[in-house]
Short mmCIF file of C-alpha atoms in Angstrom, two decimals:
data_model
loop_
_atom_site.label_atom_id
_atom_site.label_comp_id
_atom_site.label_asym_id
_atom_site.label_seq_id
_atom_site.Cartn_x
_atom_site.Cartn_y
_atom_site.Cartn_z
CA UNK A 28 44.19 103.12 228.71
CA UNK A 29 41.95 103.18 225.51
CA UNK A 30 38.95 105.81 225.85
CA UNK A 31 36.15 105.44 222.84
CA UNK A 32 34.59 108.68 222.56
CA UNK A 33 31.28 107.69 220.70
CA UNK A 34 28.74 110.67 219.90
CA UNK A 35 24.99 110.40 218.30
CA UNK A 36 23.35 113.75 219.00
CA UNK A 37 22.65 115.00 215.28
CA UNK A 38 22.48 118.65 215.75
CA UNK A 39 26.11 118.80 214.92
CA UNK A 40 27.30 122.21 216.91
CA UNK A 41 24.42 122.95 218.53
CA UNK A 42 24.32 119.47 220.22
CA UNK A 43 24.58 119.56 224.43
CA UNK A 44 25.62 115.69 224.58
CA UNK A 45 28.73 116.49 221.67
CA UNK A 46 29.71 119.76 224.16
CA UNK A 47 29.62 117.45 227.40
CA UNK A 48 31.46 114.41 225.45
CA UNK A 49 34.04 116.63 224.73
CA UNK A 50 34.19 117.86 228.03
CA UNK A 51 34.49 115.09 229.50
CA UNK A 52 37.29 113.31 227.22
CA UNK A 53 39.21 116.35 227.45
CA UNK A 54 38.94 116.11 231.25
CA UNK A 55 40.23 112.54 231.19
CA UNK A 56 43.00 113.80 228.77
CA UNK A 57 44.23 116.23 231.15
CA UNK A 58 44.70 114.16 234.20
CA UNK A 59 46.06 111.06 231.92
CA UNK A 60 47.66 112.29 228.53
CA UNK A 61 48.88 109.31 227.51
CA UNK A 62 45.93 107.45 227.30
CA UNK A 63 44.18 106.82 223.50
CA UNK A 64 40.92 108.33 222.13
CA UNK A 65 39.32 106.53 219.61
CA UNK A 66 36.20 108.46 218.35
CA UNK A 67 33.21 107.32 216.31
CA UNK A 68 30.57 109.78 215.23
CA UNK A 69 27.21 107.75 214.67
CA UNK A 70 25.11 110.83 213.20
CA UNK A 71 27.66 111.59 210.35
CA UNK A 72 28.72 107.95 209.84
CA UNK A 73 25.66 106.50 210.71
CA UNK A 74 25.94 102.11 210.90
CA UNK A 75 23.32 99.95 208.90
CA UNK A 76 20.54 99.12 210.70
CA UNK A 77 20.87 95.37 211.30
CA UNK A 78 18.71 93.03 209.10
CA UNK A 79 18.60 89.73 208.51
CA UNK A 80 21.18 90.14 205.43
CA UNK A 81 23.28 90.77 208.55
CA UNK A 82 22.65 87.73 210.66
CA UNK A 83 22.36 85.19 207.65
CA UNK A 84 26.07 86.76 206.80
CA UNK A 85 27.67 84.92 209.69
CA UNK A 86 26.84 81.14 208.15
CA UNK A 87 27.33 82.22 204.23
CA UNK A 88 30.20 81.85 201.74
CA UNK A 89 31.98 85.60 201.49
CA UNK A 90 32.48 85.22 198.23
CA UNK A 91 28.85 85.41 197.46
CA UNK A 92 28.16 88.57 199.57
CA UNK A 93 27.66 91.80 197.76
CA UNK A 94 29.72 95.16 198.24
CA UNK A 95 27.13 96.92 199.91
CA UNK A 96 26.33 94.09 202.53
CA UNK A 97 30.06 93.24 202.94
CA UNK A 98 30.88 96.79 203.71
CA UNK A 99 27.99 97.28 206.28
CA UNK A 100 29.39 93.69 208.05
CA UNK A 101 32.99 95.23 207.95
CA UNK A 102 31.76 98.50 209.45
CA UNK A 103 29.81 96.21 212.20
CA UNK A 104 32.98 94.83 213.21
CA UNK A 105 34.99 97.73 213.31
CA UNK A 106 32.38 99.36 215.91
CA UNK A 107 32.76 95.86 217.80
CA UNK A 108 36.49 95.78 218.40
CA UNK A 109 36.79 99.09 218.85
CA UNK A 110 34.82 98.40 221.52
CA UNK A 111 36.20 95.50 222.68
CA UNK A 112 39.29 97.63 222.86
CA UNK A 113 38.21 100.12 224.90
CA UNK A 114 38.83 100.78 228.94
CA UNK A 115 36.50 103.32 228.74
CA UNK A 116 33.63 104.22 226.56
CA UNK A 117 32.32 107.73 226.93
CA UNK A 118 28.93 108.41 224.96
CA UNK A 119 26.81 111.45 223.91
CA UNK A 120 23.48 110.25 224.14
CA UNK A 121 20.43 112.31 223.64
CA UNK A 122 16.94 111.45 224.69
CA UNK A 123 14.54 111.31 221.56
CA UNK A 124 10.95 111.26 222.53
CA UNK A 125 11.53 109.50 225.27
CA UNK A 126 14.42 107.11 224.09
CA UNK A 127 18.38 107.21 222.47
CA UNK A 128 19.14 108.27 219.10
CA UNK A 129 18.51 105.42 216.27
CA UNK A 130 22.01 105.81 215.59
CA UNK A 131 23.32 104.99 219.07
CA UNK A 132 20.81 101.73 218.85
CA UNK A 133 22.25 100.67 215.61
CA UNK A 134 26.14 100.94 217.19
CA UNK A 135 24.39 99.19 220.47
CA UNK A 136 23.14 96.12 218.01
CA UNK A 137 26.82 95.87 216.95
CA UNK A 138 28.40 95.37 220.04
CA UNK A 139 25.83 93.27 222.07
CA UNK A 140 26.75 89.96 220.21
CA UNK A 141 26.01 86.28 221.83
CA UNK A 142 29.59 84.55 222.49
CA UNK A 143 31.24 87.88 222.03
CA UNK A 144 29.85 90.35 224.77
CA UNK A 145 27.69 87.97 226.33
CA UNK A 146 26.82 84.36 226.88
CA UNK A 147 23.88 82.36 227.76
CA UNK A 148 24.15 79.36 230.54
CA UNK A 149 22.32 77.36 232.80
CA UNK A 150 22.62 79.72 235.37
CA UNK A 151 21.53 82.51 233.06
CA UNK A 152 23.47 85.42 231.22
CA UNK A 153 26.83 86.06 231.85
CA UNK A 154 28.20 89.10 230.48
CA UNK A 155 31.29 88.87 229.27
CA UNK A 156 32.68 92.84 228.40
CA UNK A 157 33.49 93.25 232.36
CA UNK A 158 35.64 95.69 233.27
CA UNK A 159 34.99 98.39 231.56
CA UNK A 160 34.01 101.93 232.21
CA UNK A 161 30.57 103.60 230.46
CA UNK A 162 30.74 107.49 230.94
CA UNK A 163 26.88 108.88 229.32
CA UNK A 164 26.80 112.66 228.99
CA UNK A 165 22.65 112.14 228.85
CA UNK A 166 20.66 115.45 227.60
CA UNK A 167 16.90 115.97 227.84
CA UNK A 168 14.48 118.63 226.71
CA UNK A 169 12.46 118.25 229.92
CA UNK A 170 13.28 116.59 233.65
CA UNK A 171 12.91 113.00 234.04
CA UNK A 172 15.14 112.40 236.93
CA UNK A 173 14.70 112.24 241.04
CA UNK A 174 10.64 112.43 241.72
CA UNK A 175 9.87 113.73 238.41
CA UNK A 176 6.18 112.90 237.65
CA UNK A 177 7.41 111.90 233.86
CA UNK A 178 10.15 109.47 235.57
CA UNK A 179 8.45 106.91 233.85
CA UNK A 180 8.74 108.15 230.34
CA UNK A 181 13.01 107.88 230.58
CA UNK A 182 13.70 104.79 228.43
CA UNK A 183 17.33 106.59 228.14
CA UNK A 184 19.20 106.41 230.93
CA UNK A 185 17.39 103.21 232.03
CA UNK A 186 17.51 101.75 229.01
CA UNK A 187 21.71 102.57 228.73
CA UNK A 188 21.83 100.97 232.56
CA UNK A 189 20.43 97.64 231.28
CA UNK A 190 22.41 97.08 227.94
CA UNK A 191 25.60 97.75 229.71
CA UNK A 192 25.07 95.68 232.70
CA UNK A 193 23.73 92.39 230.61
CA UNK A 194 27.42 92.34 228.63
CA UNK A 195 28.84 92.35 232.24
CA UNK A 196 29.39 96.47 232.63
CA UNK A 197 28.65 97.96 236.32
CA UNK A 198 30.57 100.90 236.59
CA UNK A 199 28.34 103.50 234.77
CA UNK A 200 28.38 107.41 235.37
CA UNK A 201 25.70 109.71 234.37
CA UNK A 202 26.48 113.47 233.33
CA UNK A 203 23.50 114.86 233.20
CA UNK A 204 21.90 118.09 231.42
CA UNK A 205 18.27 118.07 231.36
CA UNK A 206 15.96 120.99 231.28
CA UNK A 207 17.07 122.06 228.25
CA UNK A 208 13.89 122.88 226.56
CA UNK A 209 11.87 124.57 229.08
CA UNK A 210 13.56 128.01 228.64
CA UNK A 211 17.08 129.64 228.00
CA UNK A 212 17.67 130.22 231.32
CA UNK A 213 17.15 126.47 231.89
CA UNK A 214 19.17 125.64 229.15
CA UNK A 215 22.21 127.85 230.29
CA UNK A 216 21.92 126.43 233.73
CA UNK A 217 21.77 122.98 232.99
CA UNK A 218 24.83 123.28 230.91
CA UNK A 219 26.71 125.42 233.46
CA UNK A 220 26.17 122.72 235.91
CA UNK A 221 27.43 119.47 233.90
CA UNK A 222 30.16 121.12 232.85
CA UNK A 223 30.81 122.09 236.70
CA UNK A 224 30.36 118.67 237.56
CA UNK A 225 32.44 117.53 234.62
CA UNK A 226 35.12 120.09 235.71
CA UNK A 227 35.26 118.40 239.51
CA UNK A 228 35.04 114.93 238.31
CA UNK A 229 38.94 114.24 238.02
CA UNK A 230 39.83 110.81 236.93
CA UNK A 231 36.15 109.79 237.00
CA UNK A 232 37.21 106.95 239.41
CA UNK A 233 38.82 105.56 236.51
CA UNK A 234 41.58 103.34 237.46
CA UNK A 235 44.88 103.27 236.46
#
């Protein structure tokens, strides 16, 4: 099995979602060590946003392309089959008032490509990356789960849920740390009990 480890938090050390990605790879690791881990840090090698350089690429002579535009395409492609690779794609993802990391959009723009991921039909869009396994270790400064009143303000997890289903991807586990803002205590708590959950997880229903 191939596992990309992908992580965008950008507070380097002091990042939950890089503590609980780990956590979680290395939990996979120990129940199946002969699996691969590909990993792909978005805040230190962050992806070009996409532009329409980008898109007009795709139809144009490569010969005529510049350095800095080829490179950015050849980086884009590298994020998609590493993806494309993957059984299992574990991801650090933050909330950021109220949404992911820029990074983790600009990786998400890479991989969500029509005839690649994804098709459009008659019948509507198929999604064409099935199989797959999306593990989220998702961090937030307040709560936004269950009956929260703020429920609506989560354009994280939600937002994660619909990307990976319309390329075809249902099997999607949350690890969740949220809280983490209000006070230490919180903080410690919050972090105490992913990693618990983390810890009893196993294979992750991941199968063989």
């Amino acid at each position: 099995m191939n596992i990309l480890h992908i992580d965008s938090g950008i507070l380097g050390d002091h990042s939950v979602s890089r503590r609980l990605t780990a956590s979680i790879v290395a939990r996979i690791k120990a129940e199946r060590p002969s699996d691969s881990v590909t990993y792909r840090d978005l805040a230190a090698a962050p992806l070009a946003h996409l532009n329409g350089s980008h898109l007009m690429a795709a139809s144009a002579n490569p010969e005529g392309l510049d350095a800095t535009l080829v490179s950015e395409l050849d980086a884009g492609r590298a994020s998609l089959n590493e993806f494309l690779a993957a059984d299992v794609v574990v991801i650090g993802a933050p909330m950021y008032n109220f949404a992911i990391p820029s990074q983790l959009k600009t990786w998400i723009d890479r991989i969500l490509v029509a005839g690649t991921t994804f098709r459009y039909t008659e019948a509507g869009v198929e999604g064409l990356a099935k199989g797959k396994k999306v593990i989220v270790a998702s961090t937030r400064g307040g709560h936004y789960s269950g009956a929260s009143p703020i429920s609506a303000m989560d354009h994280q997890e939600t937002y994660l849920s619909t990307v990976f289903g319309f390329i075809g991807i249902t099997d999607i586990e949350f690890v969740r740390a949220e809280g983490l803002a209000i006070s230490p205590d919180s903080k410690d708590a919050a972090i105490a009990e992913a990693e618990k959950a983390i810890a009893g997880r196993g294979h992750f229903d991941i199968a063989a």
